[in-house]
Amino acid sequence: LSLSYNSFSGSLPESIGNLTNLQILDLSNNKLSNEIPSDIGLLTQLQYLYLQSNDLNGTIPESLAYLNESLQLMSLSANQL
């Protein structure tokens, strides 16, 4: 799912964890804010996570450690994390 460069704003919904078969999530270069929801750790098939160049803040959720077997690349740069 690639939705980069769309000027999306607001928070990532907790319901993002319902997309359990998702392999690629690219929400980079938007205006997303607030914290990364912990439910992102439910995306056990996720291989690529691109959230760079937003306005995300807070801490990186510990639940991302659940993706250690599937996740090949994660980019969180240019945020307030």
PDB file of N, CA, C and O in Angstrom:
ATOM      1  N   LEU A   1       0.858  -1.168   0.000  1.00  0.00           N
ATOM      2  CA  LEU A   1       0.000   0.000   0.000  1.00  0.00           C
ATOM      3  C   LEU A   1       0.901   1.226   0.000  1.00  0.00           C
ATOM      4  O   LEU A   1       1.630   1.452   0.960  1.00  0.00           O
ATOM      5  N   SER A   2       0.909   1.976  -1.075  1.00  0.00           N
ATOM      6  CA  SER A   2       1.746   3.162  -1.175  1.00  0.00           C
ATOM      7  C   SER A   2       0.871   4.409  -1.249  1.00  0.00           C
ATOM      8  O   SER A   2       0.115   4.589  -2.205  1.00  0.00           O
ATOM      9  N   LEU A   3       0.958   5.231  -0.225  1.00  0.00           N
ATOM     10  CA  LEU A   3       0.179   6.471  -0.146  1.00  0.00           C
ATOM     11  C   LEU A   3       1.091   7.650   0.179  1.00  0.00           C
ATOM     12  O   LEU A   3       0.698   8.577   0.878  1.00  0.00           O
ATOM     13  N   SER A   4       2.300   7.623  -0.325  1.00  0.00           N
ATOM     14  CA  SER A   4       3.247   8.704  -0.050  1.00  0.00           C
ATOM     15  C   SER A   4       2.905   9.947  -0.861  1.00  0.00           C
ATOM     16  O   SER A   4       2.221   9.869  -1.880  1.00  0.00           O
ATOM     17  N   TYR A   5       3.382  11.080  -0.382  1.00  0.00           N
ATOM     18  CA  TYR A   5       3.207  12.383  -1.057  1.00  0.00           C
ATOM     19  C   TYR A   5       1.740  12.723  -1.322  1.00  0.00           C
ATOM     20  O   TYR A   5       1.364  13.119  -2.425  1.00  0.00           O
ATOM     21  N   ASN A   6       0.900  12.582  -0.298  1.00  0.00           N
ATOM     22  CA  ASN A   6      -0.517  12.912  -0.456  1.00  0.00           C
ATOM     23  C   ASN A   6      -0.991  14.012   0.483  1.00  0.00           C
ATOM     24  O   ASN A   6      -2.166  14.320   0.512  1.00  0.00           O
ATOM     25  N   SER A   7      -0.104  14.567   1.274  1.00  0.00           N
ATOM     26  CA  SER A   7      -0.451  15.609   2.251  1.00  0.00           C
ATOM     27  C   SER A   7      -1.486  15.135   3.262  1.00  0.00           C
ATOM     28  O   SER A   7      -2.275  15.933   3.767  1.00  0.00           O
ATOM     29  N   PHE A   8      -1.510  13.815   3.537  1.00  0.00           N
ATOM     30  CA  PHE A   8      -2.395  13.308   4.580  1.00  0.00           C
ATOM     31  C   PHE A   8      -1.963  13.894   5.910  1.00  0.00           C
ATOM     32  O   PHE A   8      -0.775  14.015   6.190  1.00  0.00           O
ATOM     33  N   SER A   9      -2.926  14.243   6.740  1.00  0.00           N
ATOM     34  CA  SER A   9      -2.615  14.777   8.065  1.00  0.00           C
ATOM     35  C   SER A   9      -3.411  14.018   9.116  1.00  0.00           C
ATOM     36  O   SER A   9      -4.293  13.234   8.796  1.00  0.00           O
ATOM     37  N   GLY A  10      -3.076  14.248  10.366  1.00  0.00           N
ATOM     38  CA  GLY A  10      -3.749  13.571  11.457  1.00  0.00           C
ATOM     39  C   GLY A  10      -2.943  12.382  11.943  1.00  0.00           C
ATOM     40  O   GLY A  10      -1.775  12.210  11.597  1.00  0.00           O
ATOM     41  N   SER A  11      -3.583  11.557  12.725  1.00  0.00           N
ATOM     42  CA  SER A  11      -2.935  10.404  13.347  1.00  0.00           C
ATOM     43  C   SER A  11      -3.158   9.140  12.537  1.00  0.00           C
ATOM     44  O   SER A  11      -4.159   9.009  11.843  1.00  0.00           O
ATOM     45  N   LEU A  12      -2.235   8.211  12.690  1.00  0.00           N
ATOM     46  CA  LEU A  12      -2.459   6.865  12.161  1.00  0.00           C
ATOM     47  C   LEU A  12      -3.475   6.184  13.072  1.00  0.00           C
ATOM     48  O   LEU A  12      -3.325   6.211  14.293  1.00  0.00           O
ATOM     49  N   PRO A  13      -4.506   5.577  12.519  1.00  0.00           N
ATOM     50  CA  PRO A  13      -5.528   4.949  13.382  1.00  0.00           C
ATOM     51  C   PRO A  13      -5.019   3.639  13.992  1.00  0.00           C
ATOM     52  O   PRO A  13      -4.210   2.931  13.389  1.00  0.00           O
ATOM     53  N   GLU A  14      -5.502   3.324  15.188  1.00  0.00           N
ATOM     54  CA  GLU A  14      -5.168   2.044  15.820  1.00  0.00           C
ATOM     55  C   GLU A  14      -5.613   0.887  14.937  1.00  0.00           C
ATOM     56  O   GLU A  14      -4.987  -0.179  14.932  1.00  0.00           O
ATOM     57  N   SER A  15      -6.657   1.095  14.165  1.00  0.00           N
ATOM     58  CA  SER A  15      -7.202   0.027  13.313  1.00  0.00           C
ATOM     59  C   SER A  15      -6.237  -0.384  12.203  1.00  0.00           C
ATOM     60  O   SER A  15      -6.504  -1.353  11.489  1.00  0.00           O
ATOM     61  N   ILE A  16      -5.119   0.311  12.071  1.00  0.00           N
ATOM     62  CA  ILE A  16      -4.128  -0.081  11.069  1.00  0.00           C
ATOM     63  C   ILE A  16      -3.662  -1.516  11.327  1.00  0.00           C
ATOM     64  O   ILE A  16      -3.276  -2.232  10.407  1.00  0.00           O
ATOM     65  N   GLY A  17      -3.758  -1.955  12.558  1.00  0.00           N
ATOM     66  CA  GLY A  17      -3.377  -3.317  12.918  1.00  0.00           C
ATOM     67  C   GLY A  17      -4.282  -4.376  12.321  1.00  0.00           C
ATOM     68  O   GLY A  17      -3.956  -5.564  12.354  1.00  0.00           O
ATOM     69  N   ASN A  18      -5.423  -3.972  11.769  1.00  0.00           N
ATOM     70  CA  ASN A  18      -6.346  -4.922  11.140  1.00  0.00           C
ATOM     71  C   ASN A  18      -5.888  -5.345   9.753  1.00  0.00           C
ATOM     72  O   ASN A  18      -6.433  -6.293   9.189  1.00  0.00           O
ATOM     73  N   LEU A  19      -4.905  -4.666   9.189  1.00  0.00           N
ATOM     74  CA  LEU A  19      -4.431  -4.964   7.831  1.00  0.00           C
ATOM     75  C   LEU A  19      -3.355  -6.045   7.896  1.00  0.00           C
ATOM     76  O   LEU A  19      -2.232  -5.871   7.443  1.00  0.00           O
ATOM     77  N   THR A  20      -3.710  -7.187   8.429  1.00  0.00           N
ATOM     78  CA  THR A  20      -2.730  -8.210   8.805  1.00  0.00           C
ATOM     79  C   THR A  20      -1.987  -8.834   7.629  1.00  0.00           C
ATOM     80  O   THR A  20      -0.936  -9.430   7.833  1.00  0.00           O
ATOM     81  N   ASN A  21      -2.492  -8.734   6.425  1.00  0.00           N
ATOM     82  CA  ASN A  21      -1.795  -9.316   5.269  1.00  0.00           C
ATOM     83  C   ASN A  21      -0.929  -8.307   4.529  1.00  0.00           C
ATOM     84  O   ASN A  21      -0.323  -8.648   3.515  1.00  0.00           O
ATOM     85  N   LEU A  22      -0.874  -7.095   5.035  1.00  0.00           N
ATOM     86  CA  LEU A  22      -0.110  -6.037   4.390  1.00  0.00           C
ATOM     87  C   LEU A  22       1.384  -6.369   4.400  1.00  0.00           C
ATOM     88  O   LEU A  22       1.937  -6.743   5.436  1.00  0.00           O
ATOM     89  N   GLN A  23       2.037  -6.234   3.252  1.00  0.00           N
ATOM     90  CA  GLN A  23       3.467  -6.500   3.166  1.00  0.00           C
ATOM     91  C   GLN A  23       4.291  -5.223   3.024  1.00  0.00           C
ATOM     92  O   GLN A  23       5.438  -5.179   3.449  1.00  0.00           O
ATOM     93  N   ILE A  24       3.699  -4.190   2.419  1.00  0.00           N
ATOM     94  CA  ILE A  24       4.386  -2.910   2.237  1.00  0.00           C
ATOM     95  C   ILE A  24       3.451  -1.804   2.698  1.00  0.00           C
ATOM     96  O   ILE A  24       2.298  -1.746   2.263  1.00  0.00           O
ATOM     97  N   LEU A  25       3.943  -0.926   3.553  1.00  0.00           N
ATOM     98  CA  LEU A  25       3.188   0.242   3.980  1.00  0.00           C
ATOM     99  C   LEU A  25       4.073   1.464   3.792  1.00  0.00           C
ATOM    100  O   LEU A  25       5.089   1.618   4.464  1.00  0.00           O
ATOM    101  N   ASP A  26       3.696   2.305   2.854  1.00  0.00           N
ATOM    102  CA  ASP A  26       4.456   3.526   2.564  1.00  0.00           C
ATOM    103  C   ASP A  26       3.552   4.724   2.750  1.00  0.00           C
ATOM    104  O   ASP A  26       2.684   5.014   1.930  1.00  0.00           O
ATOM    105  N   LEU A  27       3.733   5.403   3.860  1.00  0.00           N
ATOM    106  CA  LEU A  27       3.008   6.634   4.171  1.00  0.00           C
ATOM    107  C   LEU A  27       3.989   7.792   4.316  1.00  0.00           C
ATOM    108  O   LEU A  27       3.733   8.766   5.015  1.00  0.00           O
ATOM    109  N   SER A  28       5.100   7.695   3.641  1.00  0.00           N
ATOM    110  CA  SER A  28       6.147   8.705   3.756  1.00  0.00           C
ATOM    111  C   SER A  28       5.745  10.015   3.088  1.00  0.00           C
ATOM    112  O   SER A  28       4.863  10.056   2.233  1.00  0.00           O
ATOM    113  N   ASN A  29       6.402  11.065   3.537  1.00  0.00           N
ATOM    114  CA  ASN A  29       6.237  12.401   2.949  1.00  0.00           C
ATOM    115  C   ASN A  29       4.784  12.874   2.951  1.00  0.00           C
ATOM    116  O   ASN A  29       4.265  13.341   1.951  1.00  0.00           O
ATOM    117  N   ASN A  30       4.164  12.737   4.097  1.00  0.00           N
ATOM    118  CA  ASN A  30       2.840  13.285   4.336  1.00  0.00           C
ATOM    119  C   ASN A  30       2.947  14.254   5.513  1.00  0.00           C
ATOM    120  O   ASN A  30       4.034  14.762   5.782  1.00  0.00           O
ATOM    121  N   LYS A  31       1.869  14.477   6.192  1.00  0.00           N
ATOM    122  CA  LYS A  31       1.864  15.376   7.353  1.00  0.00           C
ATOM    123  C   LYS A  31       1.256  14.663   8.559  1.00  0.00           C
ATOM    124  O   LYS A  31       0.535  15.263   9.343  1.00  0.00           O
ATOM    125  N   LEU A  32       1.549  13.386   8.678  1.00  0.00           N
ATOM    126  CA  LEU A  32       1.007  12.598   9.775  1.00  0.00           C
ATOM    127  C   LEU A  32       1.641  13.036  11.083  1.00  0.00           C
ATOM    128  O   LEU A  32       2.827  13.348  11.134  1.00  0.00           O
ATOM    129  N   SER A  33       0.848  13.063  12.141  1.00  0.00           N
ATOM    130  CA  SER A  33       1.343  13.544  13.432  1.00  0.00           C
ATOM    131  C   SER A  33       0.960  12.567  14.541  1.00  0.00           C
ATOM    132  O   SER A  33       0.318  11.551  14.303  1.00  0.00           O
ATOM    133  N   ASN A  34       1.368  12.905  15.737  1.00  0.00           N
ATOM    134  CA  ASN A  34       1.156  12.111  16.946  1.00  0.00           C
ATOM    135  C   ASN A  34       1.997  10.846  16.918  1.00  0.00           C
ATOM    136  O   ASN A  34       2.939  10.740  16.149  1.00  0.00           O
ATOM    137  N   GLU A  35       1.643   9.888  17.763  1.00  0.00           N
ATOM    138  CA  GLU A  35       2.476   8.697  17.920  1.00  0.00           C
ATOM    139  C   GLU A  35       2.136   7.617  16.907  1.00  0.00           C
ATOM    140  O   GLU A  35       1.026   7.556  16.380  1.00  0.00           O
ATOM    141  N   ILE A  36       3.087   6.730  16.676  1.00  0.00           N
ATOM    142  CA  ILE A  36       2.844   5.534  15.879  1.00  0.00           C
ATOM    143  C   ILE A  36       2.048   4.584  16.770  1.00  0.00           C
ATOM    144  O   ILE A  36       2.476   4.272  17.885  1.00  0.00           O
ATOM    145  N   PRO A  37       0.880   4.122  16.330  1.00  0.00           N
ATOM    146  CA  PRO A  37       0.068   3.250  17.190  1.00  0.00           C
ATOM    147  C   PRO A  37       0.752   1.910  17.443  1.00  0.00           C
ATOM    148  O   PRO A  37       1.398   1.344  16.552  1.00  0.00           O
ATOM    149  N   SER A  38       0.603   1.398  18.641  1.00  0.00           N
ATOM    150  CA  SER A  38       1.239   0.125  18.986  1.00  0.00           C
ATOM    151  C   SER A  38       0.671  -1.035  18.175  1.00  0.00           C
ATOM    152  O   SER A  38       1.348  -2.045  17.970  1.00  0.00           O
ATOM    153  N   ASP A  39      -0.553  -0.898  17.677  1.00  0.00           N
ATOM    154  CA  ASP A  39      -1.170  -1.964  16.872  1.00  0.00           C
ATOM    155  C   ASP A  39      -0.427  -2.217  15.569  1.00  0.00           C
ATOM    156  O   ASP A  39      -0.688  -3.220  14.897  1.00  0.00           O
ATOM    157  N   ILE A  40       0.505  -1.364  15.213  1.00  0.00           N
ATOM    158  CA  ILE A  40       1.293  -1.594  14.005  1.00  0.00           C
ATOM    159  C   ILE A  40       2.104  -2.888  14.151  1.00  0.00           C
ATOM    160  O   ILE A  40       2.453  -3.526  13.157  1.00  0.00           O
ATOM    161  N   GLY A  41       2.334  -3.310  15.368  1.00  0.00           N
ATOM    162  CA  GLY A  41       3.033  -4.561  15.621  1.00  0.00           C
ATOM    163  C   GLY A  41       2.224  -5.793  15.263  1.00  0.00           C
ATOM    164  O   GLY A  41       2.752  -6.909  15.253  1.00  0.00           O
ATOM    165  N   LEU A  42       0.949  -5.617  14.958  1.00  0.00           N
ATOM    166  CA  LEU A  42       0.095  -6.740  14.540  1.00  0.00           C
ATOM    167  C   LEU A  42       0.243  -7.059  13.060  1.00  0.00           C
ATOM    168  O   LEU A  42      -0.305  -8.050  12.582  1.00  0.00           O
ATOM    169  N   LEU A  43       0.975  -6.240  12.338  1.00  0.00           N
ATOM    170  CA  LEU A  43       1.158  -6.445  10.895  1.00  0.00           C
ATOM    171  C   LEU A  43       2.283  -7.447  10.668  1.00  0.00           C
ATOM    172  O   LEU A  43       3.360  -7.114  10.175  1.00  0.00           O
ATOM    173  N   THR A  44       2.038  -8.683  11.001  1.00  0.00           N
ATOM    174  CA  THR A  44       3.089  -9.701  11.040  1.00  0.00           C
ATOM    175  C   THR A  44       3.617 -10.112   9.666  1.00  0.00           C
ATOM    176  O   THR A  44       4.629 -10.809   9.589  1.00  0.00           O
ATOM    177  N   GLN A  45       2.970  -9.695   8.600  1.00  0.00           N
ATOM    178  CA  GLN A  45       3.463  -9.979   7.251  1.00  0.00           C
ATOM    179  C   GLN A  45       4.241  -8.806   6.666  1.00  0.00           C
ATOM    180  O   GLN A  45       4.764  -8.885   5.558  1.00  0.00           O
ATOM    181  N   LEU A  46       4.323  -7.701   7.409  1.00  0.00           N
ATOM    182  CA  LEU A  46       4.933  -6.476   6.905  1.00  0.00           C
ATOM    183  C   LEU A  46       6.425  -6.660   6.642  1.00  0.00           C
ATOM    184  O   LEU A  46       7.176  -7.117   7.506  1.00  0.00           O
ATOM    185  N   GLN A  47       6.845  -6.317   5.436  1.00  0.00           N
ATOM    186  CA  GLN A  47       8.250  -6.413   5.051  1.00  0.00           C
ATOM    187  C   GLN A  47       8.916  -5.047   4.940  1.00  0.00           C
ATOM    188  O   GLN A  47      10.096  -4.911   5.215  1.00  0.00           O
ATOM    189  N   TYR A  48       8.154  -4.040   4.517  1.00  0.00           N
ATOM    190  CA  TYR A  48       8.698  -2.690   4.308  1.00  0.00           C
ATOM    191  C   TYR A  48       7.782  -1.664   4.958  1.00  0.00           C
ATOM    192  O   TYR A  48       6.589  -1.626   4.664  1.00  0.00           O
ATOM    193  N   LEU A  49       8.343  -0.839   5.816  1.00  0.00           N
ATOM    194  CA  LEU A  49       7.590   0.200   6.509  1.00  0.00           C
ATOM    195  C   LEU A  49       8.288   1.535   6.284  1.00  0.00           C
ATOM    196  O   LEU A  49       9.427   1.744   6.710  1.00  0.00           O
ATOM    197  N   TYR A  50       7.618   2.414   5.573  1.00  0.00           N
ATOM    198  CA  TYR A  50       8.154   3.741   5.271  1.00  0.00           C
ATOM    199  C   TYR A  50       7.247   4.797   5.909  1.00  0.00           C
ATOM    200  O   TYR A  50       6.133   5.019   5.470  1.00  0.00           O
ATOM    201  N   LEU A  51       7.731   5.440   6.954  1.00  0.00           N
ATOM    202  CA  LEU A  51       6.994   6.508   7.617  1.00  0.00           C
ATOM    203  C   LEU A  51       7.822   7.787   7.695  1.00  0.00           C
ATOM    204  O   LEU A  51       7.485   8.706   8.436  1.00  0.00           O
ATOM    205  N   GLN A  52       8.904   7.849   6.949  1.00  0.00           N
ATOM    206  CA  GLN A  52       9.791   9.004   7.033  1.00  0.00           C
ATOM    207  C   GLN A  52       9.123  10.274   6.512  1.00  0.00           C
ATOM    208  O   GLN A  52       8.183  10.224   5.743  1.00  0.00           O
ATOM    209  N   SER A  53       9.667  11.390   6.965  1.00  0.00           N
ATOM    210  CA  SER A  53       9.239  12.726   6.508  1.00  0.00           C
ATOM    211  C   SER A  53       7.764  12.997   6.791  1.00  0.00           C
ATOM    212  O   SER A  53       6.988  13.342   5.909  1.00  0.00           O
ATOM    213  N   ASN A  54       7.401  12.810   8.043  1.00  0.00           N
ATOM    214  CA  ASN A  54       6.094  13.193   8.554  1.00  0.00           C
ATOM    215  C   ASN A  54       6.345  14.067   9.781  1.00  0.00           C
ATOM    216  O   ASN A  54       7.429  14.638   9.921  1.00  0.00           O
ATOM    217  N   ASP A  55       5.389  14.160  10.663  1.00  0.00           N
ATOM    218  CA  ASP A  55       5.561  14.896  11.911  1.00  0.00           C
ATOM    219  C   ASP A  55       5.205  13.986  13.085  1.00  0.00           C
ATOM    220  O   ASP A  55       4.576  14.409  14.041  1.00  0.00           O
ATOM    221  N   LEU A  56       5.582  12.717  12.967  1.00  0.00           N
ATOM    222  CA  LEU A  56       5.305  11.753  14.024  1.00  0.00           C
ATOM    223  C   LEU A  56       6.176  12.069  15.230  1.00  0.00           C
ATOM    224  O   LEU A  56       7.300  12.526  15.090  1.00  0.00           O
ATOM    225  N   ASN A  57       5.642  11.819  16.421  1.00  0.00           N
ATOM    226  CA  ASN A  57       6.399  12.120  17.639  1.00  0.00           C
ATOM    227  C   ASN A  57       6.179  11.028  18.676  1.00  0.00           C
ATOM    228  O   ASN A  57       5.447  10.081  18.444  1.00  0.00           O
ATOM    229  N   GLY A  58       6.823  11.169  19.804  1.00  0.00           N
ATOM    230  CA  GLY A  58       6.709  10.174  20.867  1.00  0.00           C
ATOM    231  C   GLY A  58       7.808   9.134  20.738  1.00  0.00           C
ATOM    232  O   GLY A  58       8.862   9.390  20.173  1.00  0.00           O
ATOM    233  N   THR A  59       7.516   7.959  21.247  1.00  0.00           N
ATOM    234  CA  THR A  59       8.499   6.881  21.202  1.00  0.00           C
ATOM    235  C   THR A  59       8.119   5.867  20.122  1.00  0.00           C
ATOM    236  O   THR A  59       6.961   5.756  19.737  1.00  0.00           O
ATOM    237  N   ILE A  60       9.105   5.143  19.670  1.00  0.00           N
ATOM    238  CA  ILE A  60       8.861   4.071  18.699  1.00  0.00           C
ATOM    239  C   ILE A  60       8.246   2.903  19.474  1.00  0.00           C
ATOM    240  O   ILE A  60       8.801   2.473  20.487  1.00  0.00           O
ATOM    241  N   PRO A  61       7.097   2.414  19.036  1.00  0.00           N
ATOM    242  CA  PRO A  61       6.414   1.361  19.807  1.00  0.00           C
ATOM    243  C   PRO A  61       7.244   0.086  19.927  1.00  0.00           C
ATOM    244  O   PRO A  61       7.836  -0.372  18.954  1.00  0.00           O
ATOM    245  N   GLU A  62       7.271  -0.470  21.124  1.00  0.00           N
ATOM    246  CA  GLU A  62       7.975  -1.722  21.361  1.00  0.00           C
ATOM    247  C   GLU A  62       7.380  -2.854  20.530  1.00  0.00           C
ATOM    248  O   GLU A  62       8.054  -3.832  20.226  1.00  0.00           O
ATOM    249  N   SER A  63       6.119  -2.722  20.140  1.00  0.00           N
ATOM    250  CA  SER A  63       5.452  -3.774  19.373  1.00  0.00           C
ATOM    251  C   SER A  63       6.098  -3.996  18.008  1.00  0.00           C
ATOM    252  O   SER A  63       5.898  -5.047  17.393  1.00  0.00           O
ATOM    253  N   LEU A  64       6.894  -3.041  17.532  1.00  0.00           N
ATOM    254  CA  LEU A  64       7.600  -3.248  16.264  1.00  0.00           C
ATOM    255  C   LEU A  64       8.596  -4.405  16.359  1.00  0.00           C
ATOM    256  O   LEU A  64       8.962  -4.994  15.355  1.00  0.00           O
ATOM    257  N   ALA A  65       8.986  -4.754  17.567  1.00  0.00           N
ATOM    258  CA  ALA A  65       9.897  -5.887  17.754  1.00  0.00           C
ATOM    259  C   ALA A  65       9.233  -7.198  17.346  1.00  0.00           C
ATOM    260  O   ALA A  65       9.918  -8.164  17.006  1.00  0.00           O
ATOM    261  N   TYR A  66       7.899  -7.234  17.347  1.00  0.00           N
ATOM    262  CA  TYR A  66       7.183  -8.450  16.922  1.00  0.00           C
ATOM    263  C   TYR A  66       7.371  -8.725  15.438  1.00  0.00           C
ATOM    264  O   TYR A  66       7.060  -9.813  14.970  1.00  0.00           O
ATOM    265  N   LEU A  67       7.850  -7.745  14.708  1.00  0.00           N
ATOM    266  CA  LEU A  67       8.003  -7.880  13.263  1.00  0.00           C
ATOM    267  C   LEU A  67       9.418  -8.310  12.875  1.00  0.00           C
ATOM    268  O   LEU A  67       9.775  -8.259  11.704  1.00  0.00           O
ATOM    269  N   ASN A  68      10.205  -8.749  13.830  1.00  0.00           N
ATOM    270  CA  ASN A  68      11.617  -9.042  13.567  1.00  0.00           C
ATOM    271  C   ASN A  68      11.828 -10.143  12.536  1.00  0.00           C
ATOM    272  O   ASN A  68      12.871 -10.189  11.897  1.00  0.00           O
ATOM    273  N   GLU A  69      10.862 -11.024  12.335  1.00  0.00           N
ATOM    274  CA  GLU A  69      11.037 -12.084  11.343  1.00  0.00           C
ATOM    275  C   GLU A  69      10.635 -11.651   9.938  1.00  0.00           C
ATOM    276  O   GLU A  69      11.153 -12.166   8.960  1.00  0.00           O
ATOM    277  N   SER A  70       9.706 -10.722   9.827  1.00  0.00           N
ATOM    278  CA  SER A  70       9.213 -10.326   8.501  1.00  0.00           C
ATOM    279  C   SER A  70       9.825  -9.018   7.999  1.00  0.00           C
ATOM    280  O   SER A  70      10.094  -8.880   6.809  1.00  0.00           O
ATOM    281  N   LEU A  71      10.042  -8.058   8.893  1.00  0.00           N
ATOM    282  CA  LEU A  71      10.450  -6.717   8.486  1.00  0.00           C
ATOM    283  C   LEU A  71      11.877  -6.700   7.930  1.00  0.00           C
ATOM    284  O   LEU A  71      12.823  -7.117   8.602  1.00  0.00           O
ATOM    285  N   GLN A  72      11.998  -6.235   6.694  1.00  0.00           N
ATOM    286  CA  GLN A  72      13.313  -6.137   6.066  1.00  0.00           C
ATOM    287  C   GLN A  72      13.844  -4.713   6.073  1.00  0.00           C
ATOM    288  O   GLN A  72      15.052  -4.503   6.118  1.00  0.00           O
ATOM    289  N   LEU A  73      12.943  -3.727   6.010  1.00  0.00           N
ATOM    290  CA  LEU A  73      13.371  -2.333   5.974  1.00  0.00           C
ATOM    291  C   LEU A  73      12.337  -1.464   6.668  1.00  0.00           C
ATOM    292  O   LEU A  73      11.132  -1.632   6.453  1.00  0.00           O
ATOM    293  N   MET A  74      12.824  -0.561   7.527  1.00  0.00           N
ATOM    294  CA  MET A  74      11.958   0.377   8.218  1.00  0.00           C
ATOM    295  C   MET A  74      12.634   1.747   8.159  1.00  0.00           C
ATOM    296  O   MET A  74      13.805   1.876   8.515  1.00  0.00           O
ATOM    297  N   SER A  75      11.896   2.744   7.703  1.00  0.00           N
ATOM    298  CA  SER A  75      12.440   4.105   7.642  1.00  0.00           C
ATOM    299  C   SER A  75      11.529   5.041   8.414  1.00  0.00           C
ATOM    300  O   SER A  75      10.354   5.217   8.078  1.00  0.00           O
ATOM    301  N   LEU A  76      12.085   5.623   9.473  1.00  0.00           N
ATOM    302  CA  LEU A  76      11.340   6.546  10.336  1.00  0.00           C
ATOM    303  C   LEU A  76      12.017   7.915  10.426  1.00  0.00           C
ATOM    304  O   LEU A  76      11.654   8.731  11.258  1.00  0.00           O
ATOM    305  N   SER A  77      12.956   8.177   9.564  1.00  0.00           N
ATOM    306  CA  SER A  77      13.734   9.413   9.648  1.00  0.00           C
ATOM    307  C   SER A  77      12.871  10.646   9.379  1.00  0.00           C
ATOM    308  O   SER A  77      11.777  10.556   8.827  1.00  0.00           O
ATOM    309  N   ALA A  78      13.391  11.792   9.762  1.00  0.00           N
ATOM    310  CA  ALA A  78      12.744  13.100   9.549  1.00  0.00           C
ATOM    311  C   ALA A  78      11.365  13.167  10.216  1.00  0.00           C
ATOM    312  O   ALA A  78      10.387  13.612   9.647  1.00  0.00           O
ATOM    313  N   ASN A  79      11.315  12.690  11.459  1.00  0.00           N
ATOM    314  CA  ASN A  79      10.156  12.812  12.333  1.00  0.00           C
ATOM    315  C   ASN A  79      10.641  13.376  13.665  1.00  0.00           C
ATOM    316  O   ASN A  79      11.803  13.781  13.787  1.00  0.00           O
ATOM    317  N   GLN A  80       9.789  13.383  14.660  1.00  0.00           N
ATOM    318  CA  GLN A  80      10.153  13.869  15.983  1.00  0.00           C
ATOM    319  C   GLN A  80      10.189  12.699  16.971  1.00  0.00           C
ATOM    320  O   GLN A  80       9.729  12.807  18.092  1.00  0.00           O
ATOM    321  N   LEU A  81      10.725  11.571  16.521  1.00  0.00           N
ATOM    322  CA  LEU A  81      10.735  10.359  17.344  1.00  0.00           C
ATOM    323  C   LEU A  81      11.992  10.281  18.206  1.00  0.00           C
ATOM    324  O   LEU A  81      13.027  10.766  17.839  1.00  0.00           O
TER     325      LEU A  81
END
